Short mmCIF file of C-alpha atoms and ligand atoms in Angstrom, two decimals:
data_model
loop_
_atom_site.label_atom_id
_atom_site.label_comp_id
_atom_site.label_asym_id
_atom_site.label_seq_id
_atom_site.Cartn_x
_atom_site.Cartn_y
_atom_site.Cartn_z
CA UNK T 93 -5.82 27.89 5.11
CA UNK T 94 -7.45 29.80 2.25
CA UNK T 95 -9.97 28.90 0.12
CA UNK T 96 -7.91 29.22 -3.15
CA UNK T 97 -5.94 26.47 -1.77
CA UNK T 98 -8.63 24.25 -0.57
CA UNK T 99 -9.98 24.51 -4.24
CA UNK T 100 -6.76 23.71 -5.67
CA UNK T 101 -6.45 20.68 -3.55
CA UNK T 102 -10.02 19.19 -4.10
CA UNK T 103 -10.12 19.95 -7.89
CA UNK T 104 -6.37 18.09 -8.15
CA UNK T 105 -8.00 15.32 -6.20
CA UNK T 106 -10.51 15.06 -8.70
CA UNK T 107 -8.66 14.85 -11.55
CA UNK T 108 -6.40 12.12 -9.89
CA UNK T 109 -9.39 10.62 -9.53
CA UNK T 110 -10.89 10.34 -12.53
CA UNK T 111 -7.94 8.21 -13.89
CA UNK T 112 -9.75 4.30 -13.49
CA UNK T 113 -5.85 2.90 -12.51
CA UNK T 114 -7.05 0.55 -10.78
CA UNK T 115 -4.11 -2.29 -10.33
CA UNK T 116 -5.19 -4.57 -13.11
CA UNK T 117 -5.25 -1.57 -15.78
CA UNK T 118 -2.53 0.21 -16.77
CA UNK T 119 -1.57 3.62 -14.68
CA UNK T 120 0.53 5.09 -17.41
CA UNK T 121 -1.64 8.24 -17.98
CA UNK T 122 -1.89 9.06 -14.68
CA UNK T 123 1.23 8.80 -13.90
CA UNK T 124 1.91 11.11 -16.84
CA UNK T 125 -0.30 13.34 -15.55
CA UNK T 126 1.77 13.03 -12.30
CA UNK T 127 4.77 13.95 -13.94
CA UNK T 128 3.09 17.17 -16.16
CA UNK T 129 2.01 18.39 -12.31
CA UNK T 130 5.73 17.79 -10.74
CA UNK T 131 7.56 18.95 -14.29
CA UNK T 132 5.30 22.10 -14.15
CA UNK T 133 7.11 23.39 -10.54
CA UNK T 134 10.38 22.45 -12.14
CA UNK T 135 11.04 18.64 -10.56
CA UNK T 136 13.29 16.70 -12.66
CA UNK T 137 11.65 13.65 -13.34
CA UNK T 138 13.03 9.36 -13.24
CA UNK T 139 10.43 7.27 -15.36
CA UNK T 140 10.56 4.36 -14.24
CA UNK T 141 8.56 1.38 -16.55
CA UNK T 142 7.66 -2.23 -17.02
CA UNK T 143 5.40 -4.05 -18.85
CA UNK T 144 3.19 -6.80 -15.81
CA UNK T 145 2.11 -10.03 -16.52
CA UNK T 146 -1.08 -9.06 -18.38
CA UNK T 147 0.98 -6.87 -20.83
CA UNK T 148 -0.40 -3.35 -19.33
CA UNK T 149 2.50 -1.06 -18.67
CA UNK T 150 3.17 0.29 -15.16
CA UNK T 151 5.14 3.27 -14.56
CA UNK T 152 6.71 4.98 -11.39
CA UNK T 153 7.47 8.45 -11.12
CA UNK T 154 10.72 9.91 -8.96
CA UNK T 155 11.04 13.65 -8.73
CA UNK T 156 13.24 15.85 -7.72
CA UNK T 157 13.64 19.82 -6.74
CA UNK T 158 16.08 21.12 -5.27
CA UNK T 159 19.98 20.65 -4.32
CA UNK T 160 22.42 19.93 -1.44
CA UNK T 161 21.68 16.52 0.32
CA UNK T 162 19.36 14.52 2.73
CA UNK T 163 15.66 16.94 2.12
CA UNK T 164 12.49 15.32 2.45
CA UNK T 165 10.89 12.75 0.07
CA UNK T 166 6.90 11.86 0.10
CA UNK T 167 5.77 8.83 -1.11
CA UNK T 168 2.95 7.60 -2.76
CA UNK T 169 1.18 5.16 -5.32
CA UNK T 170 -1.37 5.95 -8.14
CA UNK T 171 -3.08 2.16 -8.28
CA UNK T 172 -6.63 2.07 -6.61
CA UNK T 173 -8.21 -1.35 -5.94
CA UNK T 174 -11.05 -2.66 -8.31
CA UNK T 175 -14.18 -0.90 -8.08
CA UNK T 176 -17.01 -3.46 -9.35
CA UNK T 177 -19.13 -3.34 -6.17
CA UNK T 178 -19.34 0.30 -6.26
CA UNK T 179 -22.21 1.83 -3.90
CA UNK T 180 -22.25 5.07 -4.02
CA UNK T 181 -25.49 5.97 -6.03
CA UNK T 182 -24.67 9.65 -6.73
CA UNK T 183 -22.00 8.57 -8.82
CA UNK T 184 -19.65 6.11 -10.30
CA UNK T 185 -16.39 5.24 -8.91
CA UNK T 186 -14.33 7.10 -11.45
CA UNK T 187 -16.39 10.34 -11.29
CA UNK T 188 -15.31 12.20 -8.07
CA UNK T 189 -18.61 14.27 -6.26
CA UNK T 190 -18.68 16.24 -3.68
CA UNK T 191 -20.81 15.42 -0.95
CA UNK T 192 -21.63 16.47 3.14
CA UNK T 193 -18.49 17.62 3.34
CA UNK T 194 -16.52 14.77 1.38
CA UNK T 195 -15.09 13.70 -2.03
CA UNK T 196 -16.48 10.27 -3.12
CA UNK T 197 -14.28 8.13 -5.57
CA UNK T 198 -12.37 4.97 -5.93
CA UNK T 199 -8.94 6.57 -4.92
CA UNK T 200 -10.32 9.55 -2.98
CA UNK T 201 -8.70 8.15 0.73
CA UNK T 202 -6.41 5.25 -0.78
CA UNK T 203 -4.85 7.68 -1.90
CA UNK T 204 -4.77 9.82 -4.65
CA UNK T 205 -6.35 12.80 -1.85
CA UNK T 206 -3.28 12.53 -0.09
CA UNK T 207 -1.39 12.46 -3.39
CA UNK T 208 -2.84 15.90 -4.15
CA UNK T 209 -2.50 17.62 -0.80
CA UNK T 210 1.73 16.61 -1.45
CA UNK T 211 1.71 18.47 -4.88
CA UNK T 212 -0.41 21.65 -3.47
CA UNK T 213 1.71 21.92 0.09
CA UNK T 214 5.35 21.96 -2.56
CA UNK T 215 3.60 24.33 -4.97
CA UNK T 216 4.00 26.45 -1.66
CA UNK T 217 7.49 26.31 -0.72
CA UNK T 218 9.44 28.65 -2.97
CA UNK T 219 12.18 26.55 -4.89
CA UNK T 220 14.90 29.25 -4.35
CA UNK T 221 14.63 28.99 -0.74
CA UNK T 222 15.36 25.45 -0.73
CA UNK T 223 18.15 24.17 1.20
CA UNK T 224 17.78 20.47 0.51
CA UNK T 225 16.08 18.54 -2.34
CA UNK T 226 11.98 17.63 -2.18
CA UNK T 227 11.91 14.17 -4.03
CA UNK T 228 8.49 12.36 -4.83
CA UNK T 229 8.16 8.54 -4.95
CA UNK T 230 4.58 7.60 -6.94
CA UNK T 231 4.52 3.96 -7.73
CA UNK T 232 2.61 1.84 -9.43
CA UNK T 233 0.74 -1.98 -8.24
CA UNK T 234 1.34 -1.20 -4.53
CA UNK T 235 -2.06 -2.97 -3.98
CA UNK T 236 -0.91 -6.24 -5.85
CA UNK T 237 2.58 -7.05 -4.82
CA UNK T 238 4.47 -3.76 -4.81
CA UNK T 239 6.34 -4.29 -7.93
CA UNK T 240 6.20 -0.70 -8.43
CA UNK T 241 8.36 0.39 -5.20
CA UNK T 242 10.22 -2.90 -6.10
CA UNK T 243 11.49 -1.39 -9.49
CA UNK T 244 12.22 1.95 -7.66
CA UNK T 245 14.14 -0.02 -5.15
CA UNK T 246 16.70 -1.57 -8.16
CA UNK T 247 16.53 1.65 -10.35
CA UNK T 248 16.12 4.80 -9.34
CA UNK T 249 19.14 6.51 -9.14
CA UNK T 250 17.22 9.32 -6.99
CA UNK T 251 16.35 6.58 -4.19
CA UNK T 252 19.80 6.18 -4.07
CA UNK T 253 20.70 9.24 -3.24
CA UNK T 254 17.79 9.41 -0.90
CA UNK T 255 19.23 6.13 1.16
CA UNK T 256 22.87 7.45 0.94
CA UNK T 257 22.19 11.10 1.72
CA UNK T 258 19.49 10.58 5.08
CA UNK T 259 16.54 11.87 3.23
CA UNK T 260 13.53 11.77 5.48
CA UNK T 261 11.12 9.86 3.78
CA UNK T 262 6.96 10.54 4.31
CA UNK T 263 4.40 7.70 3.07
CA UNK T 264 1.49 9.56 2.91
CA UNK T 265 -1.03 6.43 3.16
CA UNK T 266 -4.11 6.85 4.95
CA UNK T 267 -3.32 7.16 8.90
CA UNK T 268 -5.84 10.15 10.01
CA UNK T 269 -2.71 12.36 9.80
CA UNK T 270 -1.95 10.33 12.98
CA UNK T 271 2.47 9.11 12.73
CA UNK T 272 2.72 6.02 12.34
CA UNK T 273 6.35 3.99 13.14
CA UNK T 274 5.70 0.41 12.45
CA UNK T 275 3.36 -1.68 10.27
CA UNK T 276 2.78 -5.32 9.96
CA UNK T 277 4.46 -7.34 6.40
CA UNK T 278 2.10 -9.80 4.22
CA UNK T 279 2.91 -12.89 3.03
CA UNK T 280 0.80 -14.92 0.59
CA UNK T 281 0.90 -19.06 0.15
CA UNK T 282 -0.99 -21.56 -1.58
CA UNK T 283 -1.59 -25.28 -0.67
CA UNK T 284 -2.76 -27.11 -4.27
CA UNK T 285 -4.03 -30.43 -5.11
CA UNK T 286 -4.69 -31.45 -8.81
CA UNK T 287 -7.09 -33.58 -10.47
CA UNK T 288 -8.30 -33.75 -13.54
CA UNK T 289 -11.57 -32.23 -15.16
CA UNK T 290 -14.53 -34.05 -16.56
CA UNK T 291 -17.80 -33.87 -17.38
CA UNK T 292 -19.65 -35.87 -13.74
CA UNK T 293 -21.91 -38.44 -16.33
CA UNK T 294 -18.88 -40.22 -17.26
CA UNK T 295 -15.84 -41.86 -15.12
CA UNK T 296 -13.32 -40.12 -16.61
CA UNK T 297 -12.75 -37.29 -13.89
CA UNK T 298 -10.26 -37.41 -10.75
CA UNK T 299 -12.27 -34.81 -8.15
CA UNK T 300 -8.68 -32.56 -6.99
CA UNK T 301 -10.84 -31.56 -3.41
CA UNK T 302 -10.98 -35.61 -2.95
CA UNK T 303 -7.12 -35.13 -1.77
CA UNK T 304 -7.38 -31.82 -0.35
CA UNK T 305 -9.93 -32.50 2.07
CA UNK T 306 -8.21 -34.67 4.58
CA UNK T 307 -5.40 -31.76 4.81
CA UNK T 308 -7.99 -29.15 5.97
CA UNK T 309 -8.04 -29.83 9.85
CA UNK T 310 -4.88 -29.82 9.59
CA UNK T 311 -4.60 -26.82 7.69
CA UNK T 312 -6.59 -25.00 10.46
CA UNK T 313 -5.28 -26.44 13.26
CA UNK T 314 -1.69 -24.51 12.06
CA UNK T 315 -4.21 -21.48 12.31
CA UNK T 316 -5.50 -21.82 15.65
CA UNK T 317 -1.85 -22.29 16.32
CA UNK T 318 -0.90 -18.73 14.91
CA UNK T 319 -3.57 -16.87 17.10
CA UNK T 320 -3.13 -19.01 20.44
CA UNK T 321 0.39 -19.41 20.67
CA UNK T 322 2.17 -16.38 22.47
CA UNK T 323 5.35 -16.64 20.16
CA UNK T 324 3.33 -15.48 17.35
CA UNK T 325 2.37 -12.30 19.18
CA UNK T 326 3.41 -8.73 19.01
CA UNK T 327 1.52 -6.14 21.58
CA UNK T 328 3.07 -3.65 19.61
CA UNK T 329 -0.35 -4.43 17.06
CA UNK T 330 -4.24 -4.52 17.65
CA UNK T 331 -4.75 -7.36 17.15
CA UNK T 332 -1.52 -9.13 18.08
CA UNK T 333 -1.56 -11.73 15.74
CA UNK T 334 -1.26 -12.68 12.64
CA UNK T 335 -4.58 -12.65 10.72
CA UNK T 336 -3.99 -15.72 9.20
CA UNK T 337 -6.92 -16.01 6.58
CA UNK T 338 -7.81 -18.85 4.27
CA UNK T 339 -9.79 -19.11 1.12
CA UNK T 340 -10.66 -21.89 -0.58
CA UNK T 341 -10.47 -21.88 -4.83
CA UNK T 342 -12.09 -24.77 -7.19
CA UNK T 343 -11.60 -24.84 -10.80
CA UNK T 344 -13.73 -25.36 -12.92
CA UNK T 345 -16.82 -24.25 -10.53
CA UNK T 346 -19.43 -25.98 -12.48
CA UNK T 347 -20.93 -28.47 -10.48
CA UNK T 348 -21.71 -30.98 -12.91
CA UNK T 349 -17.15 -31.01 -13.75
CA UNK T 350 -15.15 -32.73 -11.81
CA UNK T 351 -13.13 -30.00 -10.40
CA UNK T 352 -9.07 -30.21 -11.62
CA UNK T 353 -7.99 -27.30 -9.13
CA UNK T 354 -8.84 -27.45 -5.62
CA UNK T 355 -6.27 -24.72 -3.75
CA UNK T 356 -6.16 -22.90 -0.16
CA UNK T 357 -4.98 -19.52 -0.55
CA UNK T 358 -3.39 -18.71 2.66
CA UNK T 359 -2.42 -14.84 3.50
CA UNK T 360 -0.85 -13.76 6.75
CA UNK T 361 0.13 -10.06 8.48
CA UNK T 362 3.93 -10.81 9.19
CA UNK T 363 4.91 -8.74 12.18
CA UNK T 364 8.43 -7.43 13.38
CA UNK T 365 10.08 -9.53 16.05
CA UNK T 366 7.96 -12.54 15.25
CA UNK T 367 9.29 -15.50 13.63
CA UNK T 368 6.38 -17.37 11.99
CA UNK T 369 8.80 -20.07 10.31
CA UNK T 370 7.69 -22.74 11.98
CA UNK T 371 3.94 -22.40 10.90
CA UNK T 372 5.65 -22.31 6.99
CA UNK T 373 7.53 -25.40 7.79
CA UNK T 374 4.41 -27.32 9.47
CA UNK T 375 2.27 -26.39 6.26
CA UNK T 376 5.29 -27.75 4.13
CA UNK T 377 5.25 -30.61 6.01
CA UNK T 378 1.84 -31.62 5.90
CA UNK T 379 2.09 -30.55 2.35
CA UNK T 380 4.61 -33.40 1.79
CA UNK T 381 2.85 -35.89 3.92
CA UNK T 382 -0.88 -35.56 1.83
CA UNK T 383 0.56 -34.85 -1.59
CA UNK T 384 -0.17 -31.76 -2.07
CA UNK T 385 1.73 -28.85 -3.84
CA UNK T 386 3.27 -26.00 -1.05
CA UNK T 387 3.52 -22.54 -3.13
CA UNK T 388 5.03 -20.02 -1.22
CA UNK T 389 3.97 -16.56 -2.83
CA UNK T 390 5.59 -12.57 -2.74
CA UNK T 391 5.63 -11.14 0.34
CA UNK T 392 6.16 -7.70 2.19
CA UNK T 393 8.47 -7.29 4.84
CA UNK T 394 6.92 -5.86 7.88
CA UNK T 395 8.39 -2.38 8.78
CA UNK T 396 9.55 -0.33 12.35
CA UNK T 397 11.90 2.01 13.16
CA UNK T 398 12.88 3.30 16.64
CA UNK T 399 9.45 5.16 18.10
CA UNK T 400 12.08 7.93 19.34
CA UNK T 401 13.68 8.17 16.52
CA UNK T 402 15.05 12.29 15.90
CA UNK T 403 12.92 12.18 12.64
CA UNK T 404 9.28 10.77 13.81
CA UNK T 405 9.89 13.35 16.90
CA UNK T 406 10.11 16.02 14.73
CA UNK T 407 6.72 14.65 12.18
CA UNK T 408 4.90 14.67 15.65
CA UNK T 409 5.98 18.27 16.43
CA UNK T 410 5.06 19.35 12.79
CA UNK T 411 1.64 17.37 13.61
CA UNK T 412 0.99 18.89 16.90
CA UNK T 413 0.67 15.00 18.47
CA UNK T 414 2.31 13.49 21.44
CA UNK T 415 2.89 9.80 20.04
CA UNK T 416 3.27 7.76 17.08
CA UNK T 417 1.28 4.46 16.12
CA UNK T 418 1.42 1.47 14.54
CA UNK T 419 -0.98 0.24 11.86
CA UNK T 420 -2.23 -3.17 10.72
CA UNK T 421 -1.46 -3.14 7.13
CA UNK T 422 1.24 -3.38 4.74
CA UNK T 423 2.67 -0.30 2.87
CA UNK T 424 5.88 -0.15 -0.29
CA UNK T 425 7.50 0.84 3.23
CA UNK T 426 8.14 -2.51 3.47
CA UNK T 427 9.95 -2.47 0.58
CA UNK T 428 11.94 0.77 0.37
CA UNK T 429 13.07 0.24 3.78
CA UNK T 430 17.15 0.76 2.93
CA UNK T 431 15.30 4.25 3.20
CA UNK T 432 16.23 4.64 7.46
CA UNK T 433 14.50 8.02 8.18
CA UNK T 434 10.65 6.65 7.31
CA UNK T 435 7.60 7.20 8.69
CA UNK T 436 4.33 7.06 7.55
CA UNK T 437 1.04 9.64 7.83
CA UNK T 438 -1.43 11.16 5.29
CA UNK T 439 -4.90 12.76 5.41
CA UNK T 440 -7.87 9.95 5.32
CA UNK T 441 -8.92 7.30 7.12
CA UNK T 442 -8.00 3.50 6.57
CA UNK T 443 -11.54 2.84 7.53
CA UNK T 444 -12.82 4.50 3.65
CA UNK T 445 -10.09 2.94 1.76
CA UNK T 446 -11.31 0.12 -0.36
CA UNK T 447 -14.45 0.44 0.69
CA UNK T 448 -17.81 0.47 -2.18
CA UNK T 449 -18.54 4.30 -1.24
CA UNK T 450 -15.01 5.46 -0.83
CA UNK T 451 -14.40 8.94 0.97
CA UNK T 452 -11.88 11.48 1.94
CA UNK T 453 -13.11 14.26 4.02
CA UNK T 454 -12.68 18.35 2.84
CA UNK T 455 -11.54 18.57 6.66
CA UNK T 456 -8.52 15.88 5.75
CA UNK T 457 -7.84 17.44 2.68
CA UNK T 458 -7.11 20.77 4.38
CA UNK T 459 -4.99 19.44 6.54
CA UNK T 460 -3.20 17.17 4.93
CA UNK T 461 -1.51 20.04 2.89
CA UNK T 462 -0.63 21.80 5.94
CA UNK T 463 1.17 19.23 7.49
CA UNK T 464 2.89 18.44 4.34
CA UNK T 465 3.61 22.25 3.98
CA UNK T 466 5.44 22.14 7.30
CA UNK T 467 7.12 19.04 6.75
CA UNK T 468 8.81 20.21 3.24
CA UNK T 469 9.54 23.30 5.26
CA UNK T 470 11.42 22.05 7.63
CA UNK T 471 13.18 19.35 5.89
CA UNK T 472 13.98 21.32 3.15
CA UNK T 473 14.40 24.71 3.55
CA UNK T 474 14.75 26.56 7.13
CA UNK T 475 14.79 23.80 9.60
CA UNK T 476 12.52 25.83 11.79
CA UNK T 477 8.66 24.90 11.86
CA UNK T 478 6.38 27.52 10.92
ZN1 ZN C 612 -2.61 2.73 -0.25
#
């Protein structure tokens, strides 16, 4: 690739970057900044907005260049995870540097990088040689509950004509440019008990772990049950289970207050072919029997299509790879899955995303807009791989 390129890659990185949307914050200006990039090589752009539950306002962008029918949509989101433990001493999270051969910032991998190498590779392919449409999805709060691609879902009149029309769709999340076919779902619960809070020198408190507390072997034993049990496997994953996690929540946390919150905040990695039902309904149950309050939260579907599917045959031809993966964790995938033709792979690896000294590598970068290059190529212009 030349340099120019490279440069225009990195410094659009950057400036993605530099926007602090992380998923409690609003993303509005970058997403406008989003829309200036994809307006600016003549996209027509769907704004797609809502105001969350802490009054910020979240937007998705939807573009779209190019006529005729099917094309080639990438898909991305502009919310980065919160940045408070930061590490990286040469800078802050918000102000991309340059480093050995990598760009540090909140963002960089997870995945405004990848974000960037999309614009560059369709600043390449010349509009009038288009034989199908190039559509961009960039949503917002795909790391908190993926109300963003949820919107998009409901809305977007260009989705629509994505589903109906057999655009192939590319989610360019972190996968080391590797294809990726299948990825595991999420689903959140809480198990609550309630007291009620009072200062611990009078009587006047009711302690809310006091009820909790005989539900917790329980609690785990359900648990062991999801890891042991070979129903709740799929070898399709590593590891085959379902990472069920707990965390335990008190409020207040002052030790000298009776706490009137104590809650177990359950998340699990829902997996294709795997019906994990019956854990729910032994948690409800033992819910019911200690009288405690079940909560059953969002969740993300988990995702797969057909390994030898015509569409991830020809991503790993435009890759230059053999055979597609599957991957661990959830992606708005899940949720835009009336899309058929979907695969996932972008430049970075899942191994710097959220992490306090987030990374992309120049190397990743480079490539990442020559796969897309080829992909918009041959989805949307010749057919032919160059
Ligand atoms: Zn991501």
């Amino acid at each position: 690739m030349n340099g120019r390129i490279f440069e225009k890659t990195l410094q659009l990185t950057k400036d993605l970057v530099a926007y602090p949307s992380v998923s409690h914050e609003s993303n509005e200006s970058v997403s406008q900044f989003v829309s200036n990039q994809l307006s600016a090589q003549n996209f027509d752009i769907e704004w797609h907005h809502y105001v969350d539950e802490k009054g910020k306002n979240k937007v998705s962008v939807v573009g779209k260049r190019g006529g005729g029918r099917g094309g080639v949509a990438y898909l991305a989101h502009t919310d980065v995870v919160p940045a408070e433990d930061w590490s990286f001493d040469l800078s802050g999270p918000f102000e991309p540097k340059e480093h050995g051969a990598r760009l540090y910032g909140r963002g960089s991998c997870d995945m405004k990088g990848s974000l960037a190498c999309a614009i560059v590779a369709a600043s390449q392919i010349d509009a009038e040689q288009q034989s199908g449409p190039i559509y961009f999805v960039v949503t917002s709060d795909e790391e908190v509950g993926m109300f963003g691609a949820k919107q998009v879902n409901s809305q977007s009149i260009y989705f629509q004509e994505m589903v109906d029309s057999g655009t192939v769709g590319i989610v360019g999340e972190p996968t080391c440019l590797n294809v990726v076919h299948a990825h595991k779902g999420g689903q959140r619960l809480a198990v609550r008990s309630r007291g009620r809070s009072a200062h611990t020198s009078t009587n006047e408190g009711i302690n809310a772990n006091y009820q909790l507390i005989p539900a917790l072997q329980e609690l785990l034993a359900i648990r062991q049950e999801s890891e042991t049990n070979p129903i709740y496997r799929n070898s399709l994953f590593d590891p085959p289970t379902l990472s069920w996690n707990m965390t335990i929540t008190n409020e207040p946390e002052a030790v000298n207050v009776t706490p009137s919150l104590a809650q177990v905040n359950i998340f699990f990695r829902a997996m294709p072919n795997v019906n994990h039902q019956p854990l729910l309904e032994a948690t409800r149950k033992l819910c019911t029997q200690h009288a405690l309050e079940f909560d059953l939260r969002d969740c993300v579907a988990p995702w797969h299509v057909a390994s030898d599917g015509p569409w991830i045959q020809d991503m790993l031809r435009i890759v230059g790879q053999a055979e597609s993966h599957s991957v661990c964790f959830a992606t708005d995938a899940g949720i835009l899955q009336r899309l058929e033709r979907l695969l996932i792979c972008g430049p970075g690896d899942i191994q710097q995303a959220h992490r306090s000294d987030e990374w992309i590598s120049f190397d990743q970068l480079e490539k990442g807009v020559e796969v897309y290059r080829r992909a918009f190529e041959f989805w949307a212009t010749t057919g032919q791989l160059h």
